[in-house]
Each structure stands twice: as structure tokens, then as C-alpha cells.
PDB file of C-alpha atoms in Angstrom:
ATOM      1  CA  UNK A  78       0.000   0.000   0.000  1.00  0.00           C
ATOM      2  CA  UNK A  79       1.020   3.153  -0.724  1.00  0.00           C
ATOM      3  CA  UNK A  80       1.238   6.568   1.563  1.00  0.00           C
ATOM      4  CA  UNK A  81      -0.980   9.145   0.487  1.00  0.00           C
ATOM      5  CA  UNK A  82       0.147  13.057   0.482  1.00  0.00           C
ATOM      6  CA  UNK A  83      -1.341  14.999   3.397  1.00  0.00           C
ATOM      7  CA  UNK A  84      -4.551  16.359   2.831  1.00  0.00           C
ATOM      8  CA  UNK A  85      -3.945  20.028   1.356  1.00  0.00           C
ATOM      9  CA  UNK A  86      -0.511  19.931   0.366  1.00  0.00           C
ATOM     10  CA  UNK A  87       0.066  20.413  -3.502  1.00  0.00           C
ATOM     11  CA  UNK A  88      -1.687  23.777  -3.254  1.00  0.00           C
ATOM     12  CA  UNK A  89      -0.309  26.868  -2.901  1.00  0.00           C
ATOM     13  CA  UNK A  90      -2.085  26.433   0.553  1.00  0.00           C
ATOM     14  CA  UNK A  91       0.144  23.579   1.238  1.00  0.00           C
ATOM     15  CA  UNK A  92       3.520  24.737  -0.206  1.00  0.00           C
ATOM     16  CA  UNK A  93       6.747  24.586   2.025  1.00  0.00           C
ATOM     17  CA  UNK A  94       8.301  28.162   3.169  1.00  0.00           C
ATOM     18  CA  UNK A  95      11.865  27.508   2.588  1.00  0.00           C
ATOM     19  CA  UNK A  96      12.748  30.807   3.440  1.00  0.00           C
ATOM     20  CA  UNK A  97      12.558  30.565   7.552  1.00  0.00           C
ATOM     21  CA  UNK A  98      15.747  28.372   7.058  1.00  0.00           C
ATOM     22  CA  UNK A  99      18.780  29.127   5.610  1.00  0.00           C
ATOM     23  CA  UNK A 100      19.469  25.428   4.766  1.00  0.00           C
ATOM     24  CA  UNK A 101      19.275  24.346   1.223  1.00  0.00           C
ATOM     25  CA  UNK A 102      15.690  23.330  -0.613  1.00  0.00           C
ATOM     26  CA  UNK A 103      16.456  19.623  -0.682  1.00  0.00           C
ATOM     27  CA  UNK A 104      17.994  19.065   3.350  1.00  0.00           C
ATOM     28  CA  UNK A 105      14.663  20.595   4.461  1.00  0.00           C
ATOM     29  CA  UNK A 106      12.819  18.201   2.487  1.00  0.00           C
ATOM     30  CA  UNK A 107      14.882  15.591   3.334  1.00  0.00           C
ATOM     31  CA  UNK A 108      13.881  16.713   7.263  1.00  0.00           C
ATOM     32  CA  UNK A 109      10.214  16.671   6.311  1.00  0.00           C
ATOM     33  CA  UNK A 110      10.604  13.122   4.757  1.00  0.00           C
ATOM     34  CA  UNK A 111      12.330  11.920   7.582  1.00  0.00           C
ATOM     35  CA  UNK A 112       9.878  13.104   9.587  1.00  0.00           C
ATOM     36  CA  UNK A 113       6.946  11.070   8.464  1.00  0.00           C
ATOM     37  CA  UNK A 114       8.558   7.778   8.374  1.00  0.00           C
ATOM     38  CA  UNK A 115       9.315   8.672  12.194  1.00  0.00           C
ATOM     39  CA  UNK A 116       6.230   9.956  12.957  1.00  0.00           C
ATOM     40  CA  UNK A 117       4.617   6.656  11.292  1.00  0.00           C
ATOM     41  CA  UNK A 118       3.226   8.760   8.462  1.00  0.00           C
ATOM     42  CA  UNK A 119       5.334   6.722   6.550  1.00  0.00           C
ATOM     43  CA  UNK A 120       5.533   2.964   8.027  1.00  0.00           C
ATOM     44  CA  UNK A 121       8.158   0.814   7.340  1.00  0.00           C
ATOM     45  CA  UNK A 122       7.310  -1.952   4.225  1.00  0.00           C
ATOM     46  CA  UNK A 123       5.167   1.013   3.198  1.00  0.00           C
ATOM     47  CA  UNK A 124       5.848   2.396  -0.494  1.00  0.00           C
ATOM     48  CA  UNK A 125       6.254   6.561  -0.291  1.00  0.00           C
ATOM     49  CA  UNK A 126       4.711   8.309  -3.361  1.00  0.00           C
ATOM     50  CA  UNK A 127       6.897   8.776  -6.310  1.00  0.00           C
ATOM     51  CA  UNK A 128       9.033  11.627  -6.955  1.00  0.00           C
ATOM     52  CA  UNK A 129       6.676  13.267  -9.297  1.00  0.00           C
ATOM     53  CA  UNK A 130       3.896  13.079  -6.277  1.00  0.00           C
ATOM     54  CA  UNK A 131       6.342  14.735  -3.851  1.00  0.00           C
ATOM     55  CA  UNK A 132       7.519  17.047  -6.239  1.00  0.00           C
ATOM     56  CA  UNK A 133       3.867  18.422  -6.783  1.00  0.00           C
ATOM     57  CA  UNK A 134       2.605  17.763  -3.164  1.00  0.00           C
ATOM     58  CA  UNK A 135       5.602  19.879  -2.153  1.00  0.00           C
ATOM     59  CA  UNK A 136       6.085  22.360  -4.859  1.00  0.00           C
ATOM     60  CA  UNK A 137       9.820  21.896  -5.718  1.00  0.00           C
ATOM     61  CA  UNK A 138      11.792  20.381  -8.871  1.00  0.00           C
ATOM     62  CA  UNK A 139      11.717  16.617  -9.364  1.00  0.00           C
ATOM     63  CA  UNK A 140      15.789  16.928  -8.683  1.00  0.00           C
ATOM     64  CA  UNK A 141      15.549  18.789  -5.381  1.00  0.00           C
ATOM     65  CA  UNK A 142      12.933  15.431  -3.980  1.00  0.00           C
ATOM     66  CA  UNK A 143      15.727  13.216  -5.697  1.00  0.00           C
ATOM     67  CA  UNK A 144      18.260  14.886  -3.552  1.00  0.00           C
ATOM     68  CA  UNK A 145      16.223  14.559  -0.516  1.00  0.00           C
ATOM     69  CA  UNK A 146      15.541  11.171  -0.736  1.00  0.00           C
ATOM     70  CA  UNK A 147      19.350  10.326  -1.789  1.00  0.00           C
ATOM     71  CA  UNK A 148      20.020  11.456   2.020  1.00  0.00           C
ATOM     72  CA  UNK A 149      16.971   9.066   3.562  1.00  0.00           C
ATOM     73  CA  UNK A 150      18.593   5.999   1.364  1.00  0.00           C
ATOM     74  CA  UNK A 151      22.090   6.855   2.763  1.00  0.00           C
ATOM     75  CA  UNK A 152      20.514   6.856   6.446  1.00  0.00           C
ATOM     76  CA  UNK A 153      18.683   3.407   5.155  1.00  0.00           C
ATOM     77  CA  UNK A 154      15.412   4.829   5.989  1.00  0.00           C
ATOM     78  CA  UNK A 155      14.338   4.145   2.508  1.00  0.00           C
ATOM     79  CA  UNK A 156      15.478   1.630  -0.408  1.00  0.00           C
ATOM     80  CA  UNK A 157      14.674   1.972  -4.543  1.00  0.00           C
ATOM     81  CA  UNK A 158      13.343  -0.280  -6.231  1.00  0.00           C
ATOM     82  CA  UNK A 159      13.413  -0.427 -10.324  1.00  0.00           C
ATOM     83  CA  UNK A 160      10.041  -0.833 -11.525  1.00  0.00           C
ATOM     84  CA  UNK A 161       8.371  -1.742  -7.977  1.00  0.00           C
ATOM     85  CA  UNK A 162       8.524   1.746  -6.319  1.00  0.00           C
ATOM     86  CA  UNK A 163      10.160   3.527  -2.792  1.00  0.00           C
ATOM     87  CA  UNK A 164      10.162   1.331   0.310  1.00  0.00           C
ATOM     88  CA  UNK A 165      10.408   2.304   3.670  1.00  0.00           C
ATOM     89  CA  UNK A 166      12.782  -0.024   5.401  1.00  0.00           C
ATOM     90  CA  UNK A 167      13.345   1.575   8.818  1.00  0.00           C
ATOM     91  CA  UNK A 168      12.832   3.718  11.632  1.00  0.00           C
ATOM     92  CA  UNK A 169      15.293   6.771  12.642  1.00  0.00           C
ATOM     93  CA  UNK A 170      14.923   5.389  16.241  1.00  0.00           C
ATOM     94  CA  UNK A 171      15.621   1.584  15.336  1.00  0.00           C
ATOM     95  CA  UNK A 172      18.395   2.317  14.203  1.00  0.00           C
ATOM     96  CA  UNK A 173      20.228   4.135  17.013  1.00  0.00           C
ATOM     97  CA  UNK A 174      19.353   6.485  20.029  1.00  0.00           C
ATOM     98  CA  UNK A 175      20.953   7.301  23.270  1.00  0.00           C
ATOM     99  CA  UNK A 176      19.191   7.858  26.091  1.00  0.00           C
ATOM    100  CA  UNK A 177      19.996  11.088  28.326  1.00  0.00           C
ATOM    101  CA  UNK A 178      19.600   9.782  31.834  1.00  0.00           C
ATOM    102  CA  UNK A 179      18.214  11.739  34.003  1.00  0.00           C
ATOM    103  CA  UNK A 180      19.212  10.378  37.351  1.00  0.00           C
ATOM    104  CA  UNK A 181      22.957   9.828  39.079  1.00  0.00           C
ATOM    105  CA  UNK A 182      23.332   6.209  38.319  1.00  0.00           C
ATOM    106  CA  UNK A 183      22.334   6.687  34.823  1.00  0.00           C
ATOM    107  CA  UNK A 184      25.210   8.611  34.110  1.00  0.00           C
ATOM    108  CA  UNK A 185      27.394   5.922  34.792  1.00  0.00           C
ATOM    109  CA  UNK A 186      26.649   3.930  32.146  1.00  0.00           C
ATOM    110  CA  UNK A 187      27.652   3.975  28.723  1.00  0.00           C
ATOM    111  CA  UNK A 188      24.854   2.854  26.106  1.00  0.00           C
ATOM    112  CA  UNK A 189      25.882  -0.612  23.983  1.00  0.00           C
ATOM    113  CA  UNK A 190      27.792  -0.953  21.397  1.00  0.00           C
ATOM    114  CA  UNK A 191      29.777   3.003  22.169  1.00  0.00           C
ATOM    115  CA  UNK A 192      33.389   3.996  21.043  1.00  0.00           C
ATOM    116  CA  UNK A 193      35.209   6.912  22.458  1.00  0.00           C
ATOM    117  CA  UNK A 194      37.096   8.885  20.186  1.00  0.00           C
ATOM    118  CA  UNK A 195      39.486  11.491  21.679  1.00  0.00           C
ATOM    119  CA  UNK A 196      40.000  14.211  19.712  1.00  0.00           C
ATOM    120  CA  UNK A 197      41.755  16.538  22.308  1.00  0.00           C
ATOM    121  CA  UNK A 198      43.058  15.705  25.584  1.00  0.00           C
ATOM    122  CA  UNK A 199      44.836  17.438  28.457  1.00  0.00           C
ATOM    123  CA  UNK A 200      44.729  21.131  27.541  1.00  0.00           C
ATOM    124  CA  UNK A 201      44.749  23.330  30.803  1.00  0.00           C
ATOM    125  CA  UNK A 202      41.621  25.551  29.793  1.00  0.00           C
ATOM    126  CA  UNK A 203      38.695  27.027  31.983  1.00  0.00           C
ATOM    127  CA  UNK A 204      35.872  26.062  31.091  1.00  0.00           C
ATOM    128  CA  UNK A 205      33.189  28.752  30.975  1.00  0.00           C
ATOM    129  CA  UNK A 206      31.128  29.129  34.319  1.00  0.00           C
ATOM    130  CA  UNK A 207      27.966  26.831  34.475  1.00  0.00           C
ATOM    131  CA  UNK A 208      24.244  27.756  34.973  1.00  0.00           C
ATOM    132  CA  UNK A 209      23.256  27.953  37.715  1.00  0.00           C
ATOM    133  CA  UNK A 210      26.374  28.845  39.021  1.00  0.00           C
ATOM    134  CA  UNK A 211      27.090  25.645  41.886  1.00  0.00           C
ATOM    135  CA  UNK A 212      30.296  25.912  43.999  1.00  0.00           C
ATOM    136  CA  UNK A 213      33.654  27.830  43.693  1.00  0.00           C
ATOM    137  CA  UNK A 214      35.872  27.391  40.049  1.00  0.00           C
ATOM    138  CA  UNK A 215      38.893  25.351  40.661  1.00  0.00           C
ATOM    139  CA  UNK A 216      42.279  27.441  40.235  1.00  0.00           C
ATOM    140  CA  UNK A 217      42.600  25.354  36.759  1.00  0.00           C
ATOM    141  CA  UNK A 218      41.304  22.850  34.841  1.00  0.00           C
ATOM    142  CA  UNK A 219      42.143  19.852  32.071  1.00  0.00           C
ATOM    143  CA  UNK A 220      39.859  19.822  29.184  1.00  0.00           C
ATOM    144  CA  UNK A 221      39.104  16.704  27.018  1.00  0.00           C
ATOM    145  CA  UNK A 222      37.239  16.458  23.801  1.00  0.00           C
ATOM    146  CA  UNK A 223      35.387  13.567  23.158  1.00  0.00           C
ATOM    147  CA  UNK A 224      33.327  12.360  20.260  1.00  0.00           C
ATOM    148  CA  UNK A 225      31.158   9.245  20.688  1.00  0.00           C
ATOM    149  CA  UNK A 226      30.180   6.616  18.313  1.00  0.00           C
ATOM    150  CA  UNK A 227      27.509   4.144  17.630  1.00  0.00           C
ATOM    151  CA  UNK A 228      26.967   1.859  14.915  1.00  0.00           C
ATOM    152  CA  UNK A 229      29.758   3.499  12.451  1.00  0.00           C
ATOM    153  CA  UNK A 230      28.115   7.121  13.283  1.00  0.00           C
ATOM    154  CA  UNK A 231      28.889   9.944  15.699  1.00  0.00           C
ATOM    155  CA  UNK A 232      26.029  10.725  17.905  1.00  0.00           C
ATOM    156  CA  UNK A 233      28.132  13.201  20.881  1.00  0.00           C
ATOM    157  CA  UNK A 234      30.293  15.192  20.742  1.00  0.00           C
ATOM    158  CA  UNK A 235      31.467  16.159  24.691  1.00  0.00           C
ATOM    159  CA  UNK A 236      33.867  18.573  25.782  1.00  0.00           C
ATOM    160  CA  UNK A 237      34.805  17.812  29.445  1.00  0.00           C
ATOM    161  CA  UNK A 238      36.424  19.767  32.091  1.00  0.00           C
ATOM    162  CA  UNK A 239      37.899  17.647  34.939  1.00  0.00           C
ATOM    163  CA  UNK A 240      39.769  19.754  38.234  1.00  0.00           C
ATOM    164  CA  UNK A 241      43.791  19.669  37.226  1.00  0.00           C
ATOM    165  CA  UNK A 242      44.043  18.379  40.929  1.00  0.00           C
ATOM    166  CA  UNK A 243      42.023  15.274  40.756  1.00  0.00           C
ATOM    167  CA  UNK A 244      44.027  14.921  37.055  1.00  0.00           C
ATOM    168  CA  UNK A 245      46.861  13.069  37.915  1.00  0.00           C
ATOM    169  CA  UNK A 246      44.830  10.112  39.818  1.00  0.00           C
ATOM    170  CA  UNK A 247      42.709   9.327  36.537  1.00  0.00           C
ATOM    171  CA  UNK A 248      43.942   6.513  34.202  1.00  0.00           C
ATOM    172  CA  UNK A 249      44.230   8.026  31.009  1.00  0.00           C
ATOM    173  CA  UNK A 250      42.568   4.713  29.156  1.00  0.00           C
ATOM    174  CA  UNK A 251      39.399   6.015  30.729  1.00  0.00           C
ATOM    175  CA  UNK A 252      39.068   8.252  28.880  1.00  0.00           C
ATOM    176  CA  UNK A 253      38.504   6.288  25.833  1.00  0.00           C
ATOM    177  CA  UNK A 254      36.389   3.890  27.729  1.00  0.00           C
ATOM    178  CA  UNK A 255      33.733   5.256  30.669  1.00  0.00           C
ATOM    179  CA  UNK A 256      31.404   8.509  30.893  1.00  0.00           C
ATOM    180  CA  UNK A 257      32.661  11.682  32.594  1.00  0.00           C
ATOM    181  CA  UNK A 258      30.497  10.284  35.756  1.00  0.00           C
ATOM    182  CA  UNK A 259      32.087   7.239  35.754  1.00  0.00           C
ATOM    183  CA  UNK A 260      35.563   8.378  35.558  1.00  0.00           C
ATOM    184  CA  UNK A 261      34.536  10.770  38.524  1.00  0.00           C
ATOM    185  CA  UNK A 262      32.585   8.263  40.686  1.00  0.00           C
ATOM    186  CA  UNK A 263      35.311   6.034  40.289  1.00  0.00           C
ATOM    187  CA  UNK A 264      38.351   8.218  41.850  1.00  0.00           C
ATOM    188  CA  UNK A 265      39.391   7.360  45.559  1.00  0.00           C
ATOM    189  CA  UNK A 266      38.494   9.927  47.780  1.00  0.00           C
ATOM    190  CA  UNK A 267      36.507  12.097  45.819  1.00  0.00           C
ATOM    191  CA  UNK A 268      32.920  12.707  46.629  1.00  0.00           C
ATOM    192  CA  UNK A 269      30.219  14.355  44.866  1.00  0.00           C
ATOM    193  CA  UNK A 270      27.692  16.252  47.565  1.00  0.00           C
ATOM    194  CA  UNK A 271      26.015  17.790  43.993  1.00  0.00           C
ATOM    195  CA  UNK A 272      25.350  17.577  40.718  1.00  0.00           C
ATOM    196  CA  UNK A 273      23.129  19.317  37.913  1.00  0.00           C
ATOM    197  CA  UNK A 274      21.968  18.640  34.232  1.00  0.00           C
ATOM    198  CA  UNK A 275      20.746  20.950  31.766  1.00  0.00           C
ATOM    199  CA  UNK A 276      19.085  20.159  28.835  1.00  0.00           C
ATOM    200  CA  UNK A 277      17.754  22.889  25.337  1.00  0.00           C
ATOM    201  CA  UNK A 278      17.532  22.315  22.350  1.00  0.00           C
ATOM    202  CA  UNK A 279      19.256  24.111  18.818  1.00  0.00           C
ATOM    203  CA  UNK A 280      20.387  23.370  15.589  1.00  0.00           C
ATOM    204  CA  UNK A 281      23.930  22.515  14.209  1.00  0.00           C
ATOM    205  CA  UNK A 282      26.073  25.111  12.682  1.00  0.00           C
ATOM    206  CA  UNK A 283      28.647  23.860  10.192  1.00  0.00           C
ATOM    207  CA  UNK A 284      31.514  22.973  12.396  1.00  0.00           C
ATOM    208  CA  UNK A 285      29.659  20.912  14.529  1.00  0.00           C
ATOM    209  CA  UNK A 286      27.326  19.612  11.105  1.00  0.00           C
ATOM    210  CA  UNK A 287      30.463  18.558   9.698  1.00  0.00           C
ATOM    211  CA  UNK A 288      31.599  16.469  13.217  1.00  0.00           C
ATOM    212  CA  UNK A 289      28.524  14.847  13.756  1.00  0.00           C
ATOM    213  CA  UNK A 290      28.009  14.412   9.921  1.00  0.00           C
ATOM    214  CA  UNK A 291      24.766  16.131  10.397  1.00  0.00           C
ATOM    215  CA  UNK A 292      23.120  18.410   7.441  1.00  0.00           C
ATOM    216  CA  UNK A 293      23.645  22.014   8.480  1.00  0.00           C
ATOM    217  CA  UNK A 294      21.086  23.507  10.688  1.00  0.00           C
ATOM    218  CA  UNK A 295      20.072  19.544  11.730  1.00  0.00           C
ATOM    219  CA  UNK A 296      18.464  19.720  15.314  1.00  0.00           C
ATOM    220  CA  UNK A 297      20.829  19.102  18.082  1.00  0.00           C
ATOM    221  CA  UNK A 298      20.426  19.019  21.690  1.00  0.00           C
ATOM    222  CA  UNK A 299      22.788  20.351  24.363  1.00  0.00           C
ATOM    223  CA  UNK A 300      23.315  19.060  27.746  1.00  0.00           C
ATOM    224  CA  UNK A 301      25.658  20.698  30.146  1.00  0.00           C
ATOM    225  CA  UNK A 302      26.411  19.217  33.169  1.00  0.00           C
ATOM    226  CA  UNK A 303      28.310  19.805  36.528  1.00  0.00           C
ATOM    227  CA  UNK A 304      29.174  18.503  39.765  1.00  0.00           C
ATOM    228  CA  UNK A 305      30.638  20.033  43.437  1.00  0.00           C
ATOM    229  CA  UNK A 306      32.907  17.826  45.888  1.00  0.00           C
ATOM    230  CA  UNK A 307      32.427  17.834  49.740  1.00  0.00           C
ATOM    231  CA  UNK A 308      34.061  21.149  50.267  1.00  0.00           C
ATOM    232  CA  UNK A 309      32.347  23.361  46.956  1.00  0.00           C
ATOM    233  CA  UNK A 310      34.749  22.701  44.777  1.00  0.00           C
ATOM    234  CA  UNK A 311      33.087  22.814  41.425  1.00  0.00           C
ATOM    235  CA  UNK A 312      35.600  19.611  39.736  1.00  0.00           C
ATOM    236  CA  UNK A 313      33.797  18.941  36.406  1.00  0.00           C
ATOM    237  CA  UNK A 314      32.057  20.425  33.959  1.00  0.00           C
ATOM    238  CA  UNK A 315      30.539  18.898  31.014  1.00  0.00           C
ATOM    239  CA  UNK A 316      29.409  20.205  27.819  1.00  0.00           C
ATOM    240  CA  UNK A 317      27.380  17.756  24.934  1.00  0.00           C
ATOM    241  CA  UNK A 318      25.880  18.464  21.969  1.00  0.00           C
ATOM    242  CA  UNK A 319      23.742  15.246  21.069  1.00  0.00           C
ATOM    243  CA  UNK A 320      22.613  14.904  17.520  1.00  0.00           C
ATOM    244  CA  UNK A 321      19.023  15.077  17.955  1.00  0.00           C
ATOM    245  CA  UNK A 322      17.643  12.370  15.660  1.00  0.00           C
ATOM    246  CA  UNK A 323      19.181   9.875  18.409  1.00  0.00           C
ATOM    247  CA  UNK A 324      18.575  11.700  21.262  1.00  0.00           C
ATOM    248  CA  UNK A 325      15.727  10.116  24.133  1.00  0.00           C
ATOM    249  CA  UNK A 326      14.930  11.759  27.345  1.00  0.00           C
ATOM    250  CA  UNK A 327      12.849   9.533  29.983  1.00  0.00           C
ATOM    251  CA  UNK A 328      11.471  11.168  33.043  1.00  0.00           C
ATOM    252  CA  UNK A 329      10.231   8.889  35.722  1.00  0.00           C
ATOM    253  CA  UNK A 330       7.167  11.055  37.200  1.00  0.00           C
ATOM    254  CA  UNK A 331       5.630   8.928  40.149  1.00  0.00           C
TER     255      UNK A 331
END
């Protein structure tokens, strides 16, 4: 069975506003595409109307809805098939997500199937004071850049800021191995009386596009965290960027 157009579209009622964005015709449509088979618009083993459908339901050139849908097939959302049609094949969330914990011992865990890639490590740089403000700043800081993958894609990108005092007592193979909590929970003699996560949302500019091979202006989500020792000390500060077509926040609330 095939998926109809929405009711509407293919007017000049319906017609997309590619203006309010400044990226190009075809990675908007692409985000609009990928939106249905997410949403269930479009279910998997479902065939998507052809490109001269989308081209009219949408109002662009037949080329611009080829481009689009070059970017679903590359994500294997879709798959072409001479003669037979478009398929829909899978899910953006079956194919990977990380969850952002929202609790202390959630933290601590690193999802399945993760690498660590460090792209910077042990630069002495301050990292810029958290919101709200918890604790005093430590007279200095090591700073480690982190990118995180997950079935042959980068999902995080983290840039961590760990007290230069507690430094020297961390193996540096963590690093590449357990979250900032871990690595923090884990250190002999340390003790965390507080800790806070932040979590808003924004879209990827192209630095950050281009390291979590994201099209430009993709929707992201940012996460900074921080925690205080016994005595006030803030000793880490964390700052994420998760790509936000992975990206699952669960609440428990009763």
C-alpha cells in the first residue's frame, strides 16, 4: 500500500516556506521526509509516493525530492526499487538512540555498542562558568574532547572539564572507555555532595554539522552538566551536543 500526500498539500495552501531556514531546498525536504517515516506517516514496508507526487505535493523540482531522498537511502530509511517503487525499510529510532539519563546512576553507564574517540586531551583551559552557578571554580582545569560513536556514526560530541588536581589520579585509558560520571565516581576519595543537568535544544552550525556528519542547521540538543565535591569545589564540567535524531529523554514522574 502506498502513503498518500497529506490532505492540502500540492496547493499553494500547502507549499513549504523555505525561506525561515537558511538550509538548502532539498535538506529541508529531506527533514520533512524523515519526519513522516518517524512519525509513522510513513511505516516501514510502506511504499512513499513517487518523486513526481512529492515534487507536486511539495512544490519543488523533481531533482531537489531526488536529492532529498538520496540522504533518507544513505541513512537506510528508505530503499529503490526499479520498476516496484520507494520502500520504507526503517525507523530513525531503530536504528540508534541514546538515552539522556536523568538520574545519578544513569550517568554511569555507557549505552551498547559506544566507542570513544578522543579528539583533544589534556589542555589546561577554563571552562566557561555553568548555569546555575554551583560551587567555587577550581584554580585550573584539564579539558578533554570527546566524540562518541555508535553503529559506524557519531552521535556526541562532549567537551569535558575535569579539576587539574584530581588529574593526575585518573587513568588516562578512561578516557577512551567510561562517561565523565564514571571516571569521577570512580576516583578514591573524591565525593560528589552535587550535581546538575541541563538540557535545550538548537540546531547545528557547520563545524559541529560537519563532526557529527549532520546536514547544516540539523536539530541538536545540548546538555551541560556539573558537579561540586564535599568542600564546593566545582571539579567537572561537562558540555554535549547530542545529535538530535538519536537523542531520548525519559522522566520517571511517580
Amino acid at each position: 500500500m502506498k502513503a498518500a500526500p497529506l490532505p492540502g498539500t500540492g496547493s499553494a495552501a500547502g507549499a513549504i516556506d523555505f525561506s525561515r531556514s537558511a538550509a538548502s531546498r532539498y535538506v529541508q525536504l529531506a527533514s520533512l521526509f524523515r519526519r513522516r517515516v518517524e512519525s509513522g506517516q510513513w511505516q516501514v514496508g510502506q511504499q512513499i509516493p513517487t518523486v513526481d507526487e512529492l515534487a507536486a505535493e511539495c512544490q519543488v523540482a523533481r531533482a531537489t525530492v531526488r536529492q532529498a531522498l538520496d540522504l533518507l537511502e544513505e541513512e537506510k530509511l528508505i530503499a529503490r526499487y526499479r520498476a516496484k517503487g520507494t520502500f520504507v525499510i526503517g525507523k530513525p529510532q531503530e536504528q540508534f538512540w541514546c538515552e539522556v539519563a536523568s538520574d545519578w546512576s544513569g550517568q554511569l553507564i555507557a549505552p551498547d555498542g559506544v566507542t570513544i574517540e578522543i579528539l583533544t586531551q589534556r589542555e589546561r583551559l577554563s571552562p566557561a562558568p555553568p548555569d546555575p552557578m554551583v560551587g567555587s571554580m577550581a584554580p585550573f582545569y584539564q579539558h578533554w574532547r570527546r566524540r562518541h560513536w555508535r553503529n559506524g556514526k557519531p552521535y556526541y560530541l562532549g567537551d569535558v572539564y575535569i579539576d587539574e588536581r584530581l588529574c593526575e589520579r585518573i587513568a588516562p585509558e578512561s578516557f577512551e572507555t567510561k562517561t565523565s560520571m564514571r571516571i569521577l565516581r570512580e576516583l578514591p576519595g573524591l565525593e560528589i555532595a552535587e550535581a546538575h543537568q541541563t538540557l535545550t535544544l538548537g540546531s547545528a552550525d557547520p563545524d559541529l554539522a560537519a563532526l557529527l556528519q549532520l546536514p547544516l542547521n540539523a536539530p541538536v540538543a545540548h546538555v551541560a552538566r556539573s558537579a561540586v565535591d564535599r568542600d564546593g569545589c566545582l571539579v567537572f564540567v561537562g558540555q554535549g551536543i547530542y545529535r538530535g535524531d538519536v537523542v531520548r529523554l525519559d522522566i520517571k514522574l511517580k
